[in-house]
Coordinates of C-alpha atoms in Angstrom, one line a residue:
X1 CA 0.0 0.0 0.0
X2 CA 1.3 3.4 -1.1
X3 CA 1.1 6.7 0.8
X4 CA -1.8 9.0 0.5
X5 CA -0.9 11.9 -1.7
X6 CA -2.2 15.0 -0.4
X7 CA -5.0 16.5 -2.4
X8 CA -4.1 19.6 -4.4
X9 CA -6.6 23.0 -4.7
X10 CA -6.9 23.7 -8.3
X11 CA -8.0 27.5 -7.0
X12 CA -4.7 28.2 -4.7
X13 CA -2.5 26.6 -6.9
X14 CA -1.2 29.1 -9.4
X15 CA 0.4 28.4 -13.1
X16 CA 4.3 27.7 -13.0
X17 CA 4.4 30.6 -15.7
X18 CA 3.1 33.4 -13.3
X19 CA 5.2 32.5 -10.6
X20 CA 7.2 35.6 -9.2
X21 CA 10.3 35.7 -7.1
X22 CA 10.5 37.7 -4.1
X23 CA 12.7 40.0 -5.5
X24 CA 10.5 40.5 -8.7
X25 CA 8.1 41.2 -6.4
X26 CA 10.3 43.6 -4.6
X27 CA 11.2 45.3 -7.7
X28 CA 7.7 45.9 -9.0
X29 CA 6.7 48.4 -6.9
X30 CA 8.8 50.4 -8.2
X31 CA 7.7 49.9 -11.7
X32 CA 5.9 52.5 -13.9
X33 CA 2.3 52.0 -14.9
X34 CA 3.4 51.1 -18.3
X35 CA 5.8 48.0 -17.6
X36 CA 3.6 47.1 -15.2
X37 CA 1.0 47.1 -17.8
X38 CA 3.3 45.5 -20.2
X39 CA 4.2 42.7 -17.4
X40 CA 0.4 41.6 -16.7
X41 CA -0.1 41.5 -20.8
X42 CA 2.9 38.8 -20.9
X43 CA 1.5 37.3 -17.6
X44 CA -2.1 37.0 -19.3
X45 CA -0.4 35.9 -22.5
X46 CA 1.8 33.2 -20.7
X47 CA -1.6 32.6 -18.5
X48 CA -3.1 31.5 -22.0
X49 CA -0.5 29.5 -23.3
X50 CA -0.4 25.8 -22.1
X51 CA 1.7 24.8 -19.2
X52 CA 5.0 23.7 -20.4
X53 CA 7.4 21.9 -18.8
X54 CA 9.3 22.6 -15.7
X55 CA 12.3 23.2 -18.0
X56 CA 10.8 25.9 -19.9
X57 CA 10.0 27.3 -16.5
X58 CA 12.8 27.5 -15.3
X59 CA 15.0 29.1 -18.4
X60 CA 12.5 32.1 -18.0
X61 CA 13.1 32.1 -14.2
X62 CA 16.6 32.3 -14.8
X63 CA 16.3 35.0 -17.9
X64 CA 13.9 37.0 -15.7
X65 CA 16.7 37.4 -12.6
X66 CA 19.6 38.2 -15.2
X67 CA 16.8 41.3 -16.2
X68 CA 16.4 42.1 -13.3
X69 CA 20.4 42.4 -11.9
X70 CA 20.9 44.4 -15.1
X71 CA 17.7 46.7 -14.0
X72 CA 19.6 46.8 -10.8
X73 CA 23.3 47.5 -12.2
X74 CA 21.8 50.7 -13.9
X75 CA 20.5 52.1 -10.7
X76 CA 23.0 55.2 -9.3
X77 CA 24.6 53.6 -6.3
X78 CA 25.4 54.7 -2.8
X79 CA 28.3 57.0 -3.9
X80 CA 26.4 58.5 -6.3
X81 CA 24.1 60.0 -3.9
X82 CA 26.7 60.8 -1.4
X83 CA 28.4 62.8 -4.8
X84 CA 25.3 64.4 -5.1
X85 CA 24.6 65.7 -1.7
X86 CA 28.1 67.1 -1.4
X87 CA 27.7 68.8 -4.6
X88 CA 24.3 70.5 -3.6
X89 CA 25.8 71.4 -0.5
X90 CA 28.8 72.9 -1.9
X91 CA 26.6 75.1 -3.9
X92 CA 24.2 75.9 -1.2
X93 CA 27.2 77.1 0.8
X94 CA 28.6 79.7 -2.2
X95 CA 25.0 80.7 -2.9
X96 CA 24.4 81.2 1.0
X97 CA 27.9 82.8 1.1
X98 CA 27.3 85.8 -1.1
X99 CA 23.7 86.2 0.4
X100 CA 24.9 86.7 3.3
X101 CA 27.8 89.2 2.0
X102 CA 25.2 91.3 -0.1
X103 CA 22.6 91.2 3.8
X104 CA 26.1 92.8 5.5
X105 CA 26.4 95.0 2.6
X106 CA 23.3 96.2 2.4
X107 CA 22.7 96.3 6.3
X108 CA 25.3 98.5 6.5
X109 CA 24.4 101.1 3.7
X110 CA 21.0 100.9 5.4
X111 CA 22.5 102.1 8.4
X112 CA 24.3 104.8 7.1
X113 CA 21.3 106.1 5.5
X114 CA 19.4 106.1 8.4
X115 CA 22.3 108.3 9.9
X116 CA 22.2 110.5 7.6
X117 CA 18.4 110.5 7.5
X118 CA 18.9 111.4 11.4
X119 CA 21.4 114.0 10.9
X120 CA 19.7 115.5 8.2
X121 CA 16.5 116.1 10.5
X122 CA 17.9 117.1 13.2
X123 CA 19.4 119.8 10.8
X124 CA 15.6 120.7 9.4
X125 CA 14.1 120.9 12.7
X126 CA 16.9 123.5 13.8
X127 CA 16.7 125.5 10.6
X128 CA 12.6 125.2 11.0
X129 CA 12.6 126.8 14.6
X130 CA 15.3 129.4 13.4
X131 CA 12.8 130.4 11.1
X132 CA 9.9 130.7 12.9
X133 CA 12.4 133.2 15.0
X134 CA 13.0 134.8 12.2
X135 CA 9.2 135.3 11.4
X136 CA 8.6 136.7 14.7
X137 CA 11.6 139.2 14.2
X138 CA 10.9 140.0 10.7
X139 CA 6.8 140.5 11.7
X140 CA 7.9 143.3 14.7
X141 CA 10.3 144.9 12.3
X142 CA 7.9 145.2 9.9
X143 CA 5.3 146.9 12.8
X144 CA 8.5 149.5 13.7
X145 CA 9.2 150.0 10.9
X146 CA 5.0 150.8 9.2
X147 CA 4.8 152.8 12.9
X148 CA 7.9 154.9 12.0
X149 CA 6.4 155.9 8.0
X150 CA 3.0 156.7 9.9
X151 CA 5.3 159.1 12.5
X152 CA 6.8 160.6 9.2
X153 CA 3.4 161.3 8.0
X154 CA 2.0 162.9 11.1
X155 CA 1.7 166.4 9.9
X156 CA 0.6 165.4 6.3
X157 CA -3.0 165.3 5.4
X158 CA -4.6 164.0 2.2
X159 CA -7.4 165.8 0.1
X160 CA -9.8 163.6 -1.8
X161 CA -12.0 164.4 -4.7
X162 CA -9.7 167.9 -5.7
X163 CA -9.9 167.9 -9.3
X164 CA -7.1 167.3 -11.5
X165 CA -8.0 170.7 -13.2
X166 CA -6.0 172.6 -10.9
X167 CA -2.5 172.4 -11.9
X168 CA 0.6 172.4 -8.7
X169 CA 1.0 176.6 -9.3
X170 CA -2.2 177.5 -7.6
X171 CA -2.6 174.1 -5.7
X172 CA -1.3 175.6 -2.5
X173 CA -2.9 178.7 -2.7
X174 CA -6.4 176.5 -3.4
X175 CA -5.9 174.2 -0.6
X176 CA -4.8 176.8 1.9
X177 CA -8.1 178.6 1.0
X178 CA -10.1 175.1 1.6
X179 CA -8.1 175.1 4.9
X180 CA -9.0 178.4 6.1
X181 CA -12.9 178.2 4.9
X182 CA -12.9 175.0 7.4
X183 CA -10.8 176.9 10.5
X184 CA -13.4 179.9 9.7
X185 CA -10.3 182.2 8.9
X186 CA -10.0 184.3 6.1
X187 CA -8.6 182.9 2.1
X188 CA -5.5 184.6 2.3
X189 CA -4.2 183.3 6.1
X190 CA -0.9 181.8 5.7
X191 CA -1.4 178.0 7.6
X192 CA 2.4 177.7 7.3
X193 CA 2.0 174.3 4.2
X194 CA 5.8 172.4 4.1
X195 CA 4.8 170.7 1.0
X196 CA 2.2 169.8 -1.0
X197 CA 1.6 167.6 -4.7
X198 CA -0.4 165.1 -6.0
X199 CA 0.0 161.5 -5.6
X200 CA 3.3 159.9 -7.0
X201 CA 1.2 158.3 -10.3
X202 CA 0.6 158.4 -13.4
X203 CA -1.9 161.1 -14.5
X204 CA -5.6 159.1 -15.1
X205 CA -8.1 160.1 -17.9
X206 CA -10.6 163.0 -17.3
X207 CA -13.6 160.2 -16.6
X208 CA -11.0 158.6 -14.1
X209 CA -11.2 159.8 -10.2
X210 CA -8.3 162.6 -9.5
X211 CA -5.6 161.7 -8.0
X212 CA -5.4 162.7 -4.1
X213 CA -3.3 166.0 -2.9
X214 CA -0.3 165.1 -0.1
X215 CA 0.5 168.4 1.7
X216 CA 2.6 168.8 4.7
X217 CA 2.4 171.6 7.5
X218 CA 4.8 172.9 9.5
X219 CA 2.9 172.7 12.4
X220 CA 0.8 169.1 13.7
X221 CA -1.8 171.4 15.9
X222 CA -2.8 173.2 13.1
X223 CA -3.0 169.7 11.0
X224 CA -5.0 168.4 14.0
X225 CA -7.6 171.6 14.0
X226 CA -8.0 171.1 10.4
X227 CA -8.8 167.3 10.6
X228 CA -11.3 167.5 13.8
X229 CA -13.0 170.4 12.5
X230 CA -13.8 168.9 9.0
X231 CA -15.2 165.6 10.5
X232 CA -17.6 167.5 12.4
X233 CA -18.5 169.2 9.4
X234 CA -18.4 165.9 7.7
X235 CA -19.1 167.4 4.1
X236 CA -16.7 169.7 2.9
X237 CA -16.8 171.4 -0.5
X238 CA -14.9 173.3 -3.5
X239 CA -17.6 174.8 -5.7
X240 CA -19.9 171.9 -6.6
X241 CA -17.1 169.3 -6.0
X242 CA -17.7 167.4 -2.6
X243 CA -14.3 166.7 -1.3
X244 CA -12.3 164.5 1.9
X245 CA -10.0 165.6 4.2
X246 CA -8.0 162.7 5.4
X247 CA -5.0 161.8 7.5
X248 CA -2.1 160.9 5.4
X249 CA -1.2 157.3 6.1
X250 CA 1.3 154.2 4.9
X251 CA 0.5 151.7 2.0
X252 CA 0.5 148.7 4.5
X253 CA -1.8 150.8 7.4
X254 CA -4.4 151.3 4.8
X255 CA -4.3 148.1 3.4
X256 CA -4.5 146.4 6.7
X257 CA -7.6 149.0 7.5
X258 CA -9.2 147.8 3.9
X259 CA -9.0 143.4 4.9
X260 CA -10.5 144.8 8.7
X261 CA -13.5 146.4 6.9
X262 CA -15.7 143.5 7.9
X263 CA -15.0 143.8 11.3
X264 CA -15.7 148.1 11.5
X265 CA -18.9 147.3 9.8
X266 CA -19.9 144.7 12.4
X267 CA -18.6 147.2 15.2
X268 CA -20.3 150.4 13.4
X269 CA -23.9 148.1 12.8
X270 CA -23.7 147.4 16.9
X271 CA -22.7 150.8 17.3
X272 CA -20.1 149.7 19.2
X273 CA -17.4 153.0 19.6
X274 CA -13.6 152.4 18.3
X275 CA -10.6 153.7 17.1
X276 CA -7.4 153.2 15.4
X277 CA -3.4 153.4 17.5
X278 CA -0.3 153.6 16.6
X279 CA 1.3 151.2 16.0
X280 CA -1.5 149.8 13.8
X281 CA -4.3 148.4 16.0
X282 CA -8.1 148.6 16.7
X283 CA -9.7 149.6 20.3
X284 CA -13.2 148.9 20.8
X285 CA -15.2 150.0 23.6
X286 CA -17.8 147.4 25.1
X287 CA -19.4 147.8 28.2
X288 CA -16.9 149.9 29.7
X289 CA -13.8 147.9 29.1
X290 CA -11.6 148.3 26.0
X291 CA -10.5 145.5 24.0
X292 CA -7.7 145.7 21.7
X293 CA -6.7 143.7 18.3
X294 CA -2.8 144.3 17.1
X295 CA -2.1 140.9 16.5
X296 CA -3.7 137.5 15.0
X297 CA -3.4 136.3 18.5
X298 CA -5.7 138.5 19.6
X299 CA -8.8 138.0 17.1
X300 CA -10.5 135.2 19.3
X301 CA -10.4 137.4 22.6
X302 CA -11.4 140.1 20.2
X303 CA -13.8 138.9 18.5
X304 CA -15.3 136.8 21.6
X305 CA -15.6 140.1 23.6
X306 CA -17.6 141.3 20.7
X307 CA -20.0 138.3 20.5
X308 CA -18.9 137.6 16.9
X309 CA -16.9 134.8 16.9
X310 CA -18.0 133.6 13.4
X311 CA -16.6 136.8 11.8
X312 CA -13.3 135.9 9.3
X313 CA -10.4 137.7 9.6
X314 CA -8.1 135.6 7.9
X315 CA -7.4 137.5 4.7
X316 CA -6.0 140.0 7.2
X317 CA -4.3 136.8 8.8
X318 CA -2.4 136.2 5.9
X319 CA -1.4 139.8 4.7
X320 CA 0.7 140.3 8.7
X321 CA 1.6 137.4 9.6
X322 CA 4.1 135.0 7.4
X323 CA 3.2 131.2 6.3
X324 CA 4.5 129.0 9.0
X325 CA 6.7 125.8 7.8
X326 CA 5.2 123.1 7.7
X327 CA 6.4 120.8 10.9
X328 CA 7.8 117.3 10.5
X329 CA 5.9 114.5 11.4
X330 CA 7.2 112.4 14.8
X331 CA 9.3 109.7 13.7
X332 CA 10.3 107.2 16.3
X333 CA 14.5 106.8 16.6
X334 CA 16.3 104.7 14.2
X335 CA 17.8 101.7 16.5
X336 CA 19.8 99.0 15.1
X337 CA 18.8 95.7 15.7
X338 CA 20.5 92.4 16.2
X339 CA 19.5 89.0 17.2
X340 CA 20.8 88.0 20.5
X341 CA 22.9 85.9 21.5
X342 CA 20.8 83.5 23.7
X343 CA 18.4 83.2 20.6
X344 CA 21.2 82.7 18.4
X345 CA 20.7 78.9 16.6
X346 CA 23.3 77.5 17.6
X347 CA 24.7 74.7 14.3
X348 CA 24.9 70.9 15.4
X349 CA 28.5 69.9 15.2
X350 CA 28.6 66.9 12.9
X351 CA 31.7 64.6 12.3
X352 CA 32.1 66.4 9.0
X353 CA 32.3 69.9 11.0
X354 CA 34.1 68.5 13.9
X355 CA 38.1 69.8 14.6
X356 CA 40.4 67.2 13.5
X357 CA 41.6 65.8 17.0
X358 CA 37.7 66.1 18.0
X359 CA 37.4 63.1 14.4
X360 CA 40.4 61.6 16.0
X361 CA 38.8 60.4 19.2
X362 CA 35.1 60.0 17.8
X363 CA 36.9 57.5 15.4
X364 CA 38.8 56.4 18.5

């Protein structure tokens, strides 16, 4: 009696022809879709052919592992990658190298700008507060100096309206008349007149207004009588002509008088009483107490004792007072910064970067 063979499964049991080795079955993994593609169409090729012998199966085994080490031989090795690594980091370290020279570089031209950014603000903010100074001085000289033209003109008064028929060799004798009609003294009364001509311009066409008739006396009582009693007459006369008797003042006093002209209308429509000083200002009168304007500092008092506070003066602002420059804007100091050194990362020493007695006794 024999031995009972063991029974076989026709399902498990798989052709000889598909059989794989383990390192076929290593290496196909790492396959492309393609050859693996290519290897189930000879698989499902071989599947279809008959069985052949265990011969047959074996050549192909053996042709199918030579493939395979050649596959393998073409592979980069070991040293290949190693090559590779020390190349990239050979040109990490160059690339890393001049970065970090063009950082210092730059860091330092940064920092010098910023010096010289410092410096040169420093330097602006002097110069800006040297001329503000400068405004303030150049804004009281300008006051002295418009007080000292009005104290030249004291004894000089203006006639308005005179027309420009009467030529300079009977002008004095005319205006002296006009004088002495106002005083109430005879034509001919000799009021002691300095100087006297028309204004320094250009002659204006007979539809034009004349121009206005400077004259200077000797004595500034006798101007002053003249003056006060021709505002109380408040319409003076030559023939038909209606004429003004004025005191003579600077260019800059009556412009200044002309951009206030809002603020005497407000003050004559209140009736509230003021007057003109020398130097240049305004008085006003209100309920017993006297407020005065000479500067643009003192518009909002002014103006606030007068109950107008929505009246603009600044077209007078801007005529006395010089532009201010403009201020820089707050800039917090430039500080240089650097990392420090407890958060410094410090570079793991590796065999490679180790001294050479330090690879001496790691070998060791």
């Amino acid at each position: 009696m024999g031995k009972h063979s063991k029974s076989r499964d026709p399902q498990r049991e798989e052709p000889k022809g598909n059989r794989l080795t383990e390192s076929q079955k290593f290496l196909k993994k790492f396959l492309t879709p393609a050859e693996q593609d290519s290897d189930a169409h000879e698989g499902s090729s071989e599947t279809g052919k008959p069985d052949g012998t265990d011969a047959d199966s074996e050549c192909e085994s053996i042709n199918t592992d030579q493939g395979t080490l050649s596959y393998l031989k073409t592979l980069p090795t070991k040293q290949d990658f190693l090559d590779l690594a020390t190349q990239i980091k050979t040109t990490l370290k160059e690339e890393v190298g001049d970065l970090k020279a063009e950082i210092t570089a730059l860091h330092s031209k940064t920092a010098d700008i910023e010096h010289r950014a410092e410096s040169v603000e420093n330097t602006l903010e002097s110069l800006l507060t040297v001329t503000e100074s400068q405004s303030r001085a150049i804004q009281l000289l300008t006051r002295r100096v418009e007080d000292l033209d009005n104290r030249g003109r004291r004894c000089n008064l203006r006639v308005r309206g005179l027309p420009e028929s009467i030529d300079q060799p009977i002008l004095k004798q005319t205006v002296q008349a006009i004088f002495n009609d106002i005083l109430g003294q005879q034509p001919a009364n000799d009021l002691q007149i300095e100087r006297i001509h028309r204004a320094l311009r250009p002659r204006g066409l007979p539809t034009e207004k004349p121009r206005d008739i400077i004259c200077c006396l000797l004595s500034y009582t006798k101007k002053e009588d003249i003056l006060t009693k021709a505002r109380q007459l408040k319409v003076v006369k030559y023939g038909n002509t209606e004429i003004a008797i004025l005191q003579d003042l600077s260019w800059f006093t009556l412009q200044q008088r002309k951009l206030l002209k809002p603020l005497t209308d407000m003050l004559k429509e209140r009736q509230i009483l003021f007057r003109w000083g020398y130097p240049f200002s305004i008085q006003a009168t209100i309920e017993g107490k006297t407020h005065t304007l000479t500067t643009p500092e003192d518009i909002h008092p002014f103006l606030q004792a007068c109950k107008a506070e929505n009246l603009d003066l600044i077209e007078w602002v801007k005529f006395v007072q010089l532009p201010k420059p403009t201020s820089l804007q707050h800039k917090e100091p430039w500080m240089e910064v650097t990392t420090p050194k407890s958060k410094r990362r410090k570079m793991k020493l590796t065999p490679e970067k180790l001294p050479p007695q330090d690879k001496t006794k790691d070998t060791g």
